[in-house]
mmCIF file with all atom_site columns, C-alpha atoms in Angstrom:
data_model
loop_
_atom_site.group_PDB
_atom_site.id
_atom_site.type_symbol
_atom_site.label_atom_id
_atom_site.label_alt_id
_atom_site.label_comp_id
_atom_site.label_asym_id
_atom_site.label_entity_id
_atom_site.label_seq_id
_atom_site.pdbx_PDB_ins_code
_atom_site.Cartn_x
_atom_site.Cartn_y
_atom_site.Cartn_z
_atom_site.occupancy
_atom_site.B_iso_or_equiv
_atom_site.pdbx_formal_charge
_atom_site.auth_seq_id
_atom_site.auth_comp_id
_atom_site.auth_asym_id
_atom_site.auth_atom_id
_atom_site.pdbx_PDB_model_num
ATOM 1   C CA . MET A 1 1   ? -42.659 -75.208  -48.891 1.00 42.00 ? 1   MET A CA 1
ATOM 2   C CA . ARG A 1 2   ? -46.382 -75.848  -48.761 1.00 42.00 ? 2   ARG A CA 1
ATOM 3   C CA . ASN A 1 3   ? -47.588 -79.263  -49.816 1.00 43.00 ? 3   ASN A CA 1
ATOM 4   C CA . VAL A 1 4   ? -51.097 -79.597  -51.233 1.00 45.00 ? 4   VAL A CA 1
ATOM 5   C CA . LEU A 1 5   ? -52.421 -82.973  -52.254 1.00 44.00 ? 5   LEU A CA 1
ATOM 6   C CA . THR A 1 6   ? -54.807 -83.180  -55.153 1.00 41.00 ? 6   THR A CA 1
ATOM 7   C CA . ASN A 1 7   ? -56.536 -85.697  -57.399 1.00 37.00 ? 7   ASN A CA 1
ATOM 8   C CA . THR A 1 8   ? -56.330 -89.307  -56.155 1.00 40.00 ? 8   THR A CA 1
ATOM 9   C CA . LEU A 1 9   ? -53.278 -88.786  -53.959 1.00 43.00 ? 9   LEU A CA 1
ATOM 10  C CA . LEU A 1 10  ? -55.375 -88.341  -50.824 1.00 42.00 ? 10  LEU A CA 1
ATOM 11  C CA . GLY A 1 11  ? -55.759 -92.105  -50.467 1.00 44.00 ? 11  GLY A CA 1
ATOM 12  C CA . VAL A 1 12  ? -51.989 -92.645  -50.765 1.00 43.00 ? 12  VAL A CA 1
ATOM 13  C CA . TYR A 1 13  ? -50.969 -89.703  -48.604 1.00 48.00 ? 13  TYR A CA 1
ATOM 14  C CA . LYS A 1 14  ? -49.501 -91.714  -45.725 1.00 60.00 ? 14  LYS A CA 1
ATOM 15  C CA . ALA A 1 15  ? -47.909 -94.399  -47.897 1.00 77.00 ? 15  ALA A CA 1
ATOM 16  C CA . MET A 1 16  ? -44.239 -94.871  -48.697 1.00 87.00 ? 16  MET A CA 1
ATOM 17  C CA . ILE A 1 17  ? -42.867 -92.475  -51.337 1.00 93.00 ? 17  ILE A CA 1
ATOM 18  C CA . VAL A 1 18  ? -39.926 -93.338  -53.579 1.00 94.00 ? 18  VAL A CA 1
ATOM 19  C CA . GLY A 1 19  ? -37.620 -90.519  -54.662 1.00 95.00 ? 19  GLY A CA 1
ATOM 20  C CA . TYR A 1 20  ? -35.442 -91.014  -57.734 1.00 96.00 ? 20  TYR A CA 1
ATOM 21  C CA . LEU A 1 21  ? -32.553 -88.571  -58.191 1.00 95.00 ? 21  LEU A CA 1
ATOM 22  C CA . GLU A 1 22  ? -31.284 -87.780  -61.679 1.00 93.00 ? 22  GLU A CA 1
ATOM 23  C CA . TYR A 1 23  ? -27.876 -89.357  -60.970 1.00 94.00 ? 23  TYR A CA 1
ATOM 24  C CA . GLY A 1 24  ? -29.415 -92.715  -60.019 1.00 95.00 ? 24  GLY A CA 1
ATOM 25  C CA . GLU A 1 25  ? -29.762 -92.623  -56.245 1.00 97.00 ? 25  GLU A CA 1
ATOM 26  C CA . VAL A 1 26  ? -33.060 -93.872  -54.838 1.00 97.00 ? 26  VAL A CA 1
ATOM 27  C CA . ARG A 1 27  ? -34.420 -92.546  -51.540 1.00 96.00 ? 27  ARG A CA 1
ATOM 28  C CA . ILE A 1 28  ? -37.326 -93.888  -49.543 1.00 95.00 ? 28  ILE A CA 1
ATOM 29  C CA . TYR A 1 29  ? -39.614 -91.571  -47.575 1.00 94.00 ? 29  TYR A CA 1
ATOM 30  C CA . ARG A 1 30  ? -42.219 -92.515  -44.990 1.00 91.00 ? 30  ARG A CA 1
ATOM 31  C CA . ASP A 1 31  ? -44.789 -90.291  -46.739 1.00 89.00 ? 31  ASP A CA 1
ATOM 32  C CA . LEU A 1 32  ? -45.039 -87.250  -48.983 1.00 88.00 ? 32  LEU A CA 1
ATOM 33  C CA . ASP A 1 33  ? -44.691 -84.866  -46.033 1.00 86.00 ? 33  ASP A CA 1
ATOM 34  C CA . SER A 1 34  ? -41.285 -86.377  -45.205 1.00 89.00 ? 34  SER A CA 1
ATOM 35  C CA . ALA A 1 35  ? -40.136 -86.060  -48.803 1.00 90.00 ? 35  ALA A CA 1
ATOM 36  C CA . VAL A 1 36  ? -41.279 -82.457  -49.106 1.00 86.00 ? 36  VAL A CA 1
ATOM 37  C CA . LEU A 1 37  ? -39.717 -81.578  -45.751 1.00 87.00 ? 37  LEU A CA 1
ATOM 38  C CA . GLU A 1 38  ? -36.308 -82.876  -46.883 1.00 91.00 ? 38  GLU A CA 1
ATOM 39  C CA . TRP A 1 39  ? -36.537 -80.889  -50.134 1.00 89.00 ? 39  TRP A CA 1
ATOM 40  C CA . ASN A 1 40  ? -37.949 -77.736  -48.523 1.00 84.00 ? 40  ASN A CA 1
ATOM 41  C CA . GLY A 1 41  ? -36.517 -74.700  -50.300 1.00 82.00 ? 41  GLY A CA 1
ATOM 42  C CA . CYS A 1 42  ? -35.547 -76.759  -53.354 1.00 85.00 ? 42  CYS A CA 1
ATOM 43  C CA . GLU A 1 43  ? -38.775 -76.376  -55.315 1.00 86.00 ? 43  GLU A CA 1
ATOM 44  C CA . ASN A 1 44  ? -36.877 -75.729  -58.546 1.00 86.00 ? 44  ASN A CA 1
ATOM 45  C CA . ASP A 1 45  ? -34.995 -79.025  -58.137 1.00 90.00 ? 45  ASP A CA 1
ATOM 46  C CA . ILE A 1 46  ? -38.328 -80.835  -57.901 1.00 91.00 ? 46  ILE A CA 1
ATOM 47  C CA . LEU A 1 47  ? -39.775 -78.937  -60.867 1.00 90.00 ? 47  LEU A CA 1
ATOM 48  C CA . SER A 1 48  ? -36.698 -79.597  -63.023 1.00 90.00 ? 48  SER A CA 1
ATOM 49  C CA . ARG A 1 49  ? -36.712 -83.303  -62.064 1.00 92.00 ? 49  ARG A CA 1
ATOM 50  C CA . VAL A 1 50  ? -33.456 -83.379  -60.121 1.00 94.00 ? 50  VAL A CA 1
ATOM 51  C CA . ILE A 1 51  ? -35.638 -85.595  -57.946 1.00 94.00 ? 51  ILE A CA 1
ATOM 52  C CA . SER A 1 52  ? -38.853 -87.279  -59.015 1.00 95.00 ? 52  SER A CA 1
ATOM 53  C CA . PHE A 1 53  ? -41.367 -88.745  -56.582 1.00 96.00 ? 53  PHE A CA 1
ATOM 54  C CA . TYR A 1 54  ? -43.343 -91.939  -57.112 1.00 95.00 ? 54  TYR A CA 1
ATOM 55  C CA . THR A 1 55  ? -45.918 -93.807  -55.043 1.00 93.00 ? 55  THR A CA 1
ATOM 56  C CA . LEU A 1 56  ? -45.142 -97.405  -54.146 1.00 91.00 ? 56  LEU A CA 1
ATOM 57  C CA . ASN A 1 57  ? -47.527 -98.637  -56.858 1.00 90.00 ? 57  ASN A CA 1
ATOM 58  C CA . GLY A 1 58  ? -45.361 -96.848  -59.448 1.00 92.00 ? 58  GLY A CA 1
ATOM 59  C CA . ASN A 1 59  ? -47.467 -93.755  -60.094 1.00 93.00 ? 59  ASN A CA 1
ATOM 60  C CA . PHE A 1 60  ? -45.624 -90.492  -60.699 1.00 94.00 ? 60  PHE A CA 1
ATOM 61  C CA . LEU A 1 61  ? -46.306 -87.497  -58.455 1.00 94.00 ? 61  LEU A CA 1
ATOM 62  C CA . ASP A 1 62  ? -46.391 -84.593  -60.886 1.00 93.00 ? 62  ASP A CA 1
ATOM 63  C CA . PRO A 1 63  ? -45.395 -81.326  -59.173 1.00 92.00 ? 63  PRO A CA 1
ATOM 64  C CA . ILE A 1 64  ? -47.515 -78.262  -59.935 1.00 89.00 ? 64  ILE A CA 1
ATOM 65  C CA . PRO A 1 65  ? -45.947 -74.937  -58.879 1.00 86.00 ? 65  PRO A CA 1
ATOM 66  C CA . GLU A 1 66  ? -47.807 -72.307  -56.894 1.00 83.00 ? 66  GLU A CA 1
ATOM 67  C CA . TYR A 1 67  ? -46.479 -68.783  -57.306 1.00 80.00 ? 67  TYR A CA 1
ATOM 68  C CA . GLU A 1 68  ? -46.377 -65.745  -55.047 1.00 77.00 ? 68  GLU A CA 1
ATOM 69  C CA . SER A 1 69  ? -48.283 -62.788  -56.410 1.00 76.00 ? 69  SER A CA 1
ATOM 70  C CA . ARG A 1 70  ? -46.183 -60.324  -58.370 1.00 70.00 ? 70  ARG A CA 1
ATOM 71  C CA . LYS A 1 71  ? -44.876 -57.278  -56.597 1.00 70.00 ? 71  LYS A CA 1
ATOM 72  C CA . GLY A 1 72  ? -44.041 -54.138  -58.528 1.00 68.00 ? 72  GLY A CA 1
ATOM 73  C CA . LEU A 1 73  ? -42.830 -54.372  -62.100 1.00 67.00 ? 73  LEU A CA 1
ATOM 74  C CA . THR A 1 74  ? -40.989 -57.667  -61.767 1.00 67.00 ? 74  THR A CA 1
ATOM 75  C CA . PHE A 1 75  ? -41.435 -60.340  -64.411 1.00 71.00 ? 75  PHE A CA 1
ATOM 76  C CA . ARG A 1 76  ? -40.175 -63.206  -62.268 1.00 71.00 ? 76  ARG A CA 1
ATOM 77  C CA . ARG A 1 77  ? -42.432 -64.821  -59.745 1.00 71.00 ? 77  ARG A CA 1
ATOM 78  C CA . LYS A 1 78  ? -41.120 -66.919  -56.899 1.00 75.00 ? 78  LYS A CA 1
ATOM 79  C CA . VAL A 1 79  ? -42.453 -70.443  -56.369 1.00 76.00 ? 79  VAL A CA 1
ATOM 80  C CA . SER A 1 80  ? -44.207 -70.424  -52.997 1.00 75.00 ? 80  SER A CA 1
ATOM 81  C CA . GLY A 1 81  ? -45.240 -74.063  -52.859 1.00 79.00 ? 81  GLY A CA 1
ATOM 82  C CA . LEU A 1 82  ? -46.025 -77.203  -54.781 1.00 85.00 ? 82  LEU A CA 1
ATOM 83  C CA . SER A 1 83  ? -49.090 -79.324  -55.320 1.00 87.00 ? 83  SER A CA 1
ATOM 84  C CA . PHE A 1 84  ? -48.720 -82.919  -56.444 1.00 90.00 ? 84  PHE A CA 1
ATOM 85  C CA . VAL A 1 85  ? -51.033 -84.762  -58.795 1.00 90.00 ? 85  VAL A CA 1
ATOM 86  C CA . GLU A 1 86  ? -50.790 -88.534  -59.018 1.00 90.00 ? 86  GLU A CA 1
ATOM 87  C CA . LYS A 1 87  ? -50.531 -89.753  -62.615 1.00 92.00 ? 87  LYS A CA 1
ATOM 88  C CA . SER A 1 88  ? -49.376 -92.907  -64.317 1.00 91.00 ? 88  SER A CA 1
ATOM 89  C CA . ALA A 1 89  ? -45.766 -92.523  -65.415 1.00 91.00 ? 89  ALA A CA 1
ATOM 90  C CA . LYS A 1 90  ? -46.795 -92.877  -69.066 1.00 91.00 ? 90  LYS A CA 1
ATOM 91  C CA . GLU A 1 91  ? -49.448 -90.186  -68.721 1.00 91.00 ? 91  GLU A CA 1
ATOM 92  C CA . ALA A 1 92  ? -46.884 -87.840  -67.145 1.00 89.00 ? 92  ALA A CA 1
ATOM 93  C CA . GLY A 1 93  ? -44.276 -88.621  -69.817 1.00 90.00 ? 93  GLY A CA 1
ATOM 94  C CA . GLU A 1 94  ? -41.863 -90.005  -67.207 1.00 92.00 ? 94  GLU A CA 1
ATOM 95  C CA . ASP A 1 95  ? -39.952 -93.267  -66.947 1.00 92.00 ? 95  ASP A CA 1
ATOM 96  C CA . GLU A 1 96  ? -41.747 -96.031  -65.089 1.00 94.00 ? 96  GLU A CA 1
ATOM 97  C CA . LEU A 1 97  ? -40.496 -96.620  -61.561 1.00 94.00 ? 97  LEU A CA 1
ATOM 98  C CA . ILE A 1 98  ? -39.868 -100.321 -62.080 1.00 94.00 ? 98  ILE A CA 1
ATOM 99  C CA . TYR A 1 99  ? -37.732 -99.518  -65.146 1.00 94.00 ? 99  TYR A CA 1
ATOM 100 C CA . LEU A 1 100 ? -35.708 -96.971  -63.157 1.00 95.00 ? 100 LEU A CA 1
ATOM 101 C CA . LEU A 1 101 ? -35.172 -99.429  -60.311 1.00 95.00 ? 101 LEU A CA 1
ATOM 102 C CA . ARG A 1 102 ? -34.079 -102.277 -62.585 1.00 94.00 ? 102 ARG A CA 1
ATOM 103 C CA . TYR A 1 103 ? -31.995 -100.473 -65.196 1.00 95.00 ? 103 TYR A CA 1
ATOM 104 C CA . GLU A 1 104 ? -31.077 -96.924  -64.171 1.00 96.00 ? 104 GLU A CA 1
ATOM 105 C CA . ALA A 1 105 ? -30.737 -96.812  -60.386 1.00 96.00 ? 105 ALA A CA 1
ATOM 106 C CA . THR A 1 106 ? -27.172 -96.996  -59.077 1.00 96.00 ? 106 THR A CA 1
ATOM 107 C CA . SER A 1 107 ? -27.653 -96.845  -55.307 1.00 96.00 ? 107 SER A CA 1
ATOM 108 C CA . LEU A 1 108 ? -30.214 -96.973  -52.531 1.00 96.00 ? 108 LEU A CA 1
ATOM 109 C CA . ALA A 1 109 ? -29.912 -94.487  -49.685 1.00 96.00 ? 109 ALA A CA 1
ATOM 110 C CA . GLU A 1 110 ? -29.950 -96.008  -46.205 1.00 94.00 ? 110 GLU A CA 1
ATOM 111 C CA . ASN A 1 111 ? -33.506 -96.523  -44.983 1.00 92.00 ? 111 ASN A CA 1
ATOM 112 C CA . SER A 1 112 ? -35.539 -98.709  -42.647 1.00 90.00 ? 112 SER A CA 1
ATOM 113 C CA . TYR A 1 113 ? -37.891 -100.125 -45.290 1.00 90.00 ? 113 TYR A CA 1
ATOM 114 C CA . VAL A 1 114 ? -35.877 -102.170 -47.796 1.00 92.00 ? 114 VAL A CA 1
ATOM 115 C CA . ASP A 1 115 ? -32.306 -103.489 -48.011 1.00 93.00 ? 115 ASP A CA 1
ATOM 116 C CA . SER A 1 116 ? -31.754 -103.408 -51.760 1.00 95.00 ? 116 SER A CA 1
ATOM 117 C CA . LEU A 1 117 ? -32.986 -102.071 -55.068 1.00 95.00 ? 117 LEU A CA 1
ATOM 118 C CA . GLU A 1 118 ? -34.184 -105.585 -55.910 1.00 94.00 ? 118 GLU A CA 1
ATOM 119 C CA . GLY A 1 119 ? -36.202 -105.675 -52.684 1.00 93.00 ? 119 GLY A CA 1
ATOM 120 C CA . LEU A 1 120 ? -37.762 -102.321 -53.524 1.00 94.00 ? 120 LEU A CA 1
ATOM 121 C CA . ALA A 1 121 ? -38.570 -103.495 -57.065 1.00 94.00 ? 121 ALA A CA 1
ATOM 122 C CA . SER A 1 122 ? -40.351 -106.508 -55.546 1.00 93.00 ? 122 SER A CA 1
ATOM 123 C CA . LYS A 1 123 ? -42.399 -104.243 -53.264 1.00 91.00 ? 123 LYS A CA 1
ATOM 124 C CA . VAL A 1 124 ? -43.362 -102.049 -56.223 1.00 92.00 ? 124 VAL A CA 1
ATOM 125 C CA . LEU A 1 125 ? -44.522 -105.101 -58.183 1.00 92.00 ? 125 LEU A CA 1
ATOM 126 C CA . GLU A 1 126 ? -46.479 -106.368 -55.158 1.00 90.00 ? 126 GLU A CA 1
ATOM 127 C CA . ALA A 1 127 ? -48.166 -102.958 -54.839 1.00 86.00 ? 127 ALA A CA 1
ATOM 128 C CA . GLY A 1 128 ? -49.309 -103.066 -58.452 1.00 82.00 ? 128 GLY A CA 1
ATOM 129 C CA . GLY A 1 129 ? -46.461 -101.414 -60.325 1.00 69.00 ? 129 GLY A CA 1
ATOM 130 C CA . GLU A 1 130 ? -46.130 -102.469 -63.940 1.00 68.00 ? 130 GLU A CA 1
ATOM 131 C CA . SER A 1 131 ? -43.480 -104.988 -64.888 1.00 62.00 ? 131 SER A CA 1
ATOM 132 C CA . THR A 1 132 ? -40.974 -103.988 -67.562 1.00 57.00 ? 132 THR A CA 1
#
């Protein structure tokens, strides 16, 4: 999967990325490249919000699909990559990260950055995430 960064994400590119899975698990990634590498080949899961990516300051990374050119008479086009645009969660119509961490998240995958969901929520607030 190709990863293209657009909009204001360039300044956050090497920062911690928080992944929220639809069943409540939270995963921490070193950067967007690490997140995309783990989900390589699962573009449709990202597009259908099986996992949603957020920056540490709580902004949503909105995935924009890139399609292969059509071949023959086919109507279906395969997703060849994703671009991500950083938006506020409200602007993207998504739940705010701090809300997800406090009220929806059920578990935190093992990582080397934080020990608990409460610790991650504190880091998000420190980074400028909105309090709910």
